[in-house]
Amino acid sequence: PSQNAKDALHVAAYLAGRCGVPRLLLHGESIGGLAACGVAARLDATPRLRVALVADRTFSDLRCEAQYLTGLDAVAGLMQVVTGWRAADTDAVGSYLRATCPKLVANDCRDHMIPDAASLKSGVAQHRIFGAASPVSVSLEGDSRVADASRRAPPPPPSNMTIDAVNVAHLYCCVRHVRNCAEDEAARVRQRPFADDLDVEADAAGAILLACSLLYRVGTGGGQS
């Protein structure tokens, strides 16, 4: 990624310096968005050069992208060990925020390669709220931790309904509780006589079984933000 950004910066400098191009539109798609953001952050606009950035369907950070695709916390560290890429090499959010030129983020919430939670759009929003865009594990403390361990309903939500670490942890606890209920219900359905012949979709448990399939990754790290 760092070499891609350097190559793109050299191309932009050549166009501006040798060719006298007065306006540059930096458009990067997917991993190209990382390079485009990097160039926009380092290429200073002057009266003779106007710059704009379009980050098209790209991610907030390659480490974040890898975590959401695999559901594993450790994948970010493993990526650095295996590839040698530094955190700064894969941080599109940092580059995007440092860019002072006019800029636009375009993301597809149904993108099959870049989960919406790992998109640049989500990373910028998360950075604005929490001050960081890298994936951070949610930890349960106190009553929430006890409720989760005993598979009971979570305690009442915090009184201040703001987006902060405490409320995110409570939401995480609630989602895990739904997943636990779904697992328990799925086990009961499988234990029923002639369970294979049951029309589960028509059964009252159908909705919870659907939730089980959607929320399963929460228990493996995919529900972290």
PDB file of C-alpha atoms in Angstrom, residues 64-187:
ATOM      1  CA  CYS A  64     -10.423  -3.366   9.834  1.00  0.00           C
ATOM      2  CA  GLU A  65     -11.463  -4.890   6.510  1.00  0.00           C
ATOM      3  CA  ALA A  66      -9.647  -8.127   7.365  1.00  0.00           C
ATOM      4  CA  GLN A  67     -11.253  -8.326  10.799  1.00  0.00           C
ATOM      5  CA  TYR A  68     -14.789  -7.932   9.481  1.00  0.00           C
ATOM      6  CA  LEU A  69     -14.210 -10.477   6.725  1.00  0.00           C
ATOM      7  CA  THR A  70     -12.776 -13.092   9.092  1.00  0.00           C
ATOM      8  CA  GLY A  71     -14.397 -12.216  12.420  1.00  0.00           C
ATOM      9  CA  LEU A  72     -11.040 -12.577  14.194  1.00  0.00           C
ATOM     10  CA  ASP A  73      -9.482  -9.975  16.486  1.00  0.00           C
ATOM     11  CA  ALA A  74      -5.958 -11.266  15.932  1.00  0.00           C
ATOM     12  CA  VAL A  75      -6.020 -10.854  12.161  1.00  0.00           C
ATOM     13  CA  ALA A  76      -4.862  -7.214  12.359  1.00  0.00           C
ATOM     14  CA  GLY A  77      -1.672  -8.204  14.165  1.00  0.00           C
ATOM     15  CA  LEU A  78      -1.158 -11.205  11.927  1.00  0.00           C
ATOM     16  CA  MET A  79      -1.459  -9.038   8.827  1.00  0.00           C
ATOM     17  CA  GLN A  80       1.402  -6.823   9.985  1.00  0.00           C
ATOM     18  CA  VAL A  81       3.563  -9.841  10.851  1.00  0.00           C
ATOM     19  CA  VAL A  82       2.928 -11.589   7.526  1.00  0.00           C
ATOM     20  CA  THR A  83       3.006  -8.578   5.179  1.00  0.00           C
ATOM     21  CA  GLY A  84       5.224  -6.131   7.049  1.00  0.00           C
ATOM     22  CA  TRP A  85       2.678  -3.374   6.429  1.00  0.00           C
ATOM     23  CA  ARG A  86       2.669  -0.737   9.142  1.00  0.00           C
ATOM     24  CA  ALA A  87      -0.545   0.644  10.610  1.00  0.00           C
ATOM     25  CA  ALA A  88       0.063   3.956   8.839  1.00  0.00           C
ATOM     26  CA  ASP A  89       0.353   2.128   5.497  1.00  0.00           C
ATOM     27  CA  THR A  90      -3.224   0.833   5.645  1.00  0.00           C
ATOM     28  CA  ASP A  91      -5.009   3.767   7.333  1.00  0.00           C
ATOM     29  CA  ALA A  92      -7.287   5.371   4.732  1.00  0.00           C
ATOM     30  CA  VAL A  93      -9.264   7.299   7.357  1.00  0.00           C
ATOM     31  CA  GLY A  94      -6.195   9.154   8.622  1.00  0.00           C
ATOM     32  CA  SER A  95      -5.183  10.151   5.094  1.00  0.00           C
ATOM     33  CA  TYR A  96      -8.722  11.176   4.201  1.00  0.00           C
ATOM     34  CA  LEU A  97      -9.048  13.401   7.267  1.00  0.00           C
ATOM     35  CA  ARG A  98      -5.676  15.044   6.629  1.00  0.00           C
ATOM     36  CA  ALA A  99      -6.644  15.931   3.061  1.00  0.00           C
ATOM     37  CA  THR A 100      -7.814  19.544   2.934  1.00  0.00           C
ATOM     38  CA  CYS A 101      -9.051  19.520  -0.667  1.00  0.00           C
ATOM     39  CA  PRO A 102     -12.718  19.081  -1.663  1.00  0.00           C
ATOM     40  CA  LYS A 103     -13.469  15.393  -1.142  1.00  0.00           C
ATOM     41  CA  LEU A 104     -16.246  12.866  -1.550  1.00  0.00           C
ATOM     42  CA  VAL A 105     -16.780   9.373  -0.127  1.00  0.00           C
ATOM     43  CA  ALA A 106     -18.889   6.886  -2.073  1.00  0.00           C
ATOM     44  CA  ASN A 107     -19.728   3.508  -0.547  1.00  0.00           C
ATOM     45  CA  ASP A 108     -22.133   0.661  -1.311  1.00  0.00           C
ATOM     46  CA  CYS A 109     -23.796  -0.739   1.807  1.00  0.00           C
ATOM     47  CA  ARG A 110     -24.303  -4.038  -0.077  1.00  0.00           C
ATOM     48  CA  ASP A 111     -20.700  -4.364  -1.205  1.00  0.00           C
ATOM     49  CA  HIS A 112     -19.703  -8.042  -0.997  1.00  0.00           C
ATOM     50  CA  MET A 113     -15.984  -7.310  -0.678  1.00  0.00           C
ATOM     51  CA  ILE A 114     -16.001  -4.376   1.741  1.00  0.00           C
ATOM     52  CA  PRO A 115     -18.505  -4.753   4.604  1.00  0.00           C
ATOM     53  CA  ASP A 116     -20.318  -1.505   5.329  1.00  0.00           C
ATOM     54  CA  ALA A 117     -18.883  -1.429   8.853  1.00  0.00           C
ATOM     55  CA  ALA A 118     -15.367  -1.515   7.379  1.00  0.00           C
ATOM     56  CA  SER A 119     -16.014   1.140   4.727  1.00  0.00           C
ATOM     57  CA  LEU A 120     -14.316   4.510   4.670  1.00  0.00           C
ATOM     58  CA  LYS A 121     -17.673   6.151   5.338  1.00  0.00           C
ATOM     59  CA  SER A 122     -18.124   4.171   8.563  1.00  0.00           C
ATOM     60  CA  GLY A 123     -14.494   4.682   9.560  1.00  0.00           C
ATOM     61  CA  VAL A 124     -14.741   8.466   9.239  1.00  0.00           C
ATOM     62  CA  ALA A 125     -17.983   8.484  11.244  1.00  0.00           C
ATOM     63  CA  GLN A 126     -16.487   6.261  13.935  1.00  0.00           C
ATOM     64  CA  HIS A 127     -13.410   8.467  14.143  1.00  0.00           C
ATOM     65  CA  ARG A 128     -15.594  11.546  14.612  1.00  0.00           C
ATOM     66  CA  ILE A 129     -17.473   9.879  17.477  1.00  0.00           C
ATOM     67  CA  PHE A 130     -14.850   7.762  19.237  1.00  0.00           C
ATOM     68  CA  GLY A 131     -11.620   9.378  18.094  1.00  0.00           C
ATOM     69  CA  ALA A 132     -10.409   6.183  16.397  1.00  0.00           C
ATOM     70  CA  ALA A 133     -11.408   4.182  13.367  1.00  0.00           C
ATOM     71  CA  SER A 134      -9.491   0.987  14.009  1.00  0.00           C
ATOM     72  CA  PRO A 135     -11.454  -2.064  15.206  1.00  0.00           C
ATOM     73  CA  VAL A 136     -11.637  -2.176  18.997  1.00  0.00           C
ATOM     74  CA  SER A 137     -12.930  -5.067  21.078  1.00  0.00           C
ATOM     75  CA  VAL A 138     -16.022  -4.361  23.145  1.00  0.00           C
ATOM     76  CA  SER A 139     -15.644  -5.509  26.744  1.00  0.00           C
ATOM     77  CA  LEU A 140     -18.505  -6.218  29.129  1.00  0.00           C
ATOM     78  CA  GLU A 141     -18.150  -5.139  32.737  1.00  0.00           C
ATOM     79  CA  GLY A 142     -20.179  -5.366  35.938  1.00  0.00           C
ATOM     80  CA  ASP A 143     -23.838  -6.419  35.651  1.00  0.00           C
ATOM     81  CA  SER A 144     -23.578  -6.758  31.886  1.00  0.00           C
ATOM     82  CA  ARG A 145     -20.754  -9.253  32.203  1.00  0.00           C
ATOM     83  CA  VAL A 146     -22.651 -11.269  34.832  1.00  0.00           C
ATOM     84  CA  ALA A 147     -25.828 -11.269  32.721  1.00  0.00           C
ATOM     85  CA  ASP A 148     -23.926 -12.396  29.641  1.00  0.00           C
ATOM     86  CA  ALA A 149     -22.139 -15.194  31.499  1.00  0.00           C
ATOM     87  CA  SER A 150     -25.421 -16.474  33.000  1.00  0.00           C
ATOM     88  CA  ARG A 151     -27.287 -16.042  29.669  1.00  0.00           C
ATOM     89  CA  ARG A 152     -29.811 -13.709  31.293  1.00  0.00           C
ATOM     90  CA  ALA A 153     -31.310 -10.510  29.903  1.00  0.00           C
ATOM     91  CA  PRO A 154     -29.000  -7.480  30.070  1.00  0.00           C
ATOM     92  CA  PRO A 155     -29.525  -4.778  32.702  1.00  0.00           C
ATOM     93  CA  PRO A 156     -31.476  -1.612  31.782  1.00  0.00           C
ATOM     94  CA  PRO A 157     -29.736   0.708  29.337  1.00  0.00           C
ATOM     95  CA  PRO A 158     -27.761   3.743  30.523  1.00  0.00           C
ATOM     96  CA  SER A 159     -29.827   6.841  31.183  1.00  0.00           C
ATOM     97  CA  ASN A 160     -27.883   8.974  28.701  1.00  0.00           C
ATOM     98  CA  MET A 161     -28.752   7.676  25.240  1.00  0.00           C
ATOM     99  CA  THR A 162     -25.649   8.955  23.495  1.00  0.00           C
ATOM    100  CA  ILE A 163     -23.226   7.153  21.216  1.00  0.00           C
ATOM    101  CA  ASP A 164     -20.324   6.366  23.496  1.00  0.00           C
ATOM    102  CA  ALA A 165     -18.361   3.334  24.668  1.00  0.00           C
ATOM    103  CA  VAL A 166     -20.820   2.571  27.506  1.00  0.00           C
ATOM    104  CA  ASN A 167     -23.882   2.535  25.257  1.00  0.00           C
ATOM    105  CA  VAL A 168     -22.074   0.558  22.565  1.00  0.00           C
ATOM    106  CA  ALA A 169     -21.136  -2.048  25.182  1.00  0.00           C
ATOM    107  CA  HIS A 170     -24.778  -2.257  26.307  1.00  0.00           C
ATOM    108  CA  LEU A 171     -25.951  -2.727  22.712  1.00  0.00           C
ATOM    109  CA  TYR A 172     -23.307  -5.416  22.272  1.00  0.00           C
ATOM    110  CA  CYS A 173     -24.605  -7.166  25.397  1.00  0.00           C
ATOM    111  CA  CYS A 174     -28.174  -7.025  24.048  1.00  0.00           C
ATOM    112  CA  VAL A 175     -27.141  -8.467  20.696  1.00  0.00           C
ATOM    113  CA  ARG A 176     -25.263 -11.279  22.409  1.00  0.00           C
ATOM    114  CA  HIS A 177     -28.375 -12.012  24.489  1.00  0.00           C
ATOM    115  CA  VAL A 178     -30.452 -12.338  21.310  1.00  0.00           C
ATOM    116  CA  ARG A 179     -27.824 -14.679  19.931  1.00  0.00           C
ATOM    117  CA  ASN A 180     -27.868 -16.780  23.134  1.00  0.00           C
ATOM    118  CA  CYS A 181     -31.678 -16.992  22.981  1.00  0.00           C
ATOM    119  CA  ALA A 182     -31.432 -18.027  19.340  1.00  0.00           C
ATOM    120  CA  GLU A 183     -28.930 -20.765  20.169  1.00  0.00           C
ATOM    121  CA  ASP A 184     -31.117 -22.063  22.997  1.00  0.00           C
ATOM    122  CA  GLU A 185     -34.225 -22.035  20.805  1.00  0.00           C
ATOM    123  CA  ALA A 186     -32.394 -23.762  17.969  1.00  0.00           C
ATOM    124  CA  ALA A 187     -31.310 -26.493  20.371  1.00  0.00           C
TER     125      ALA A 187
END
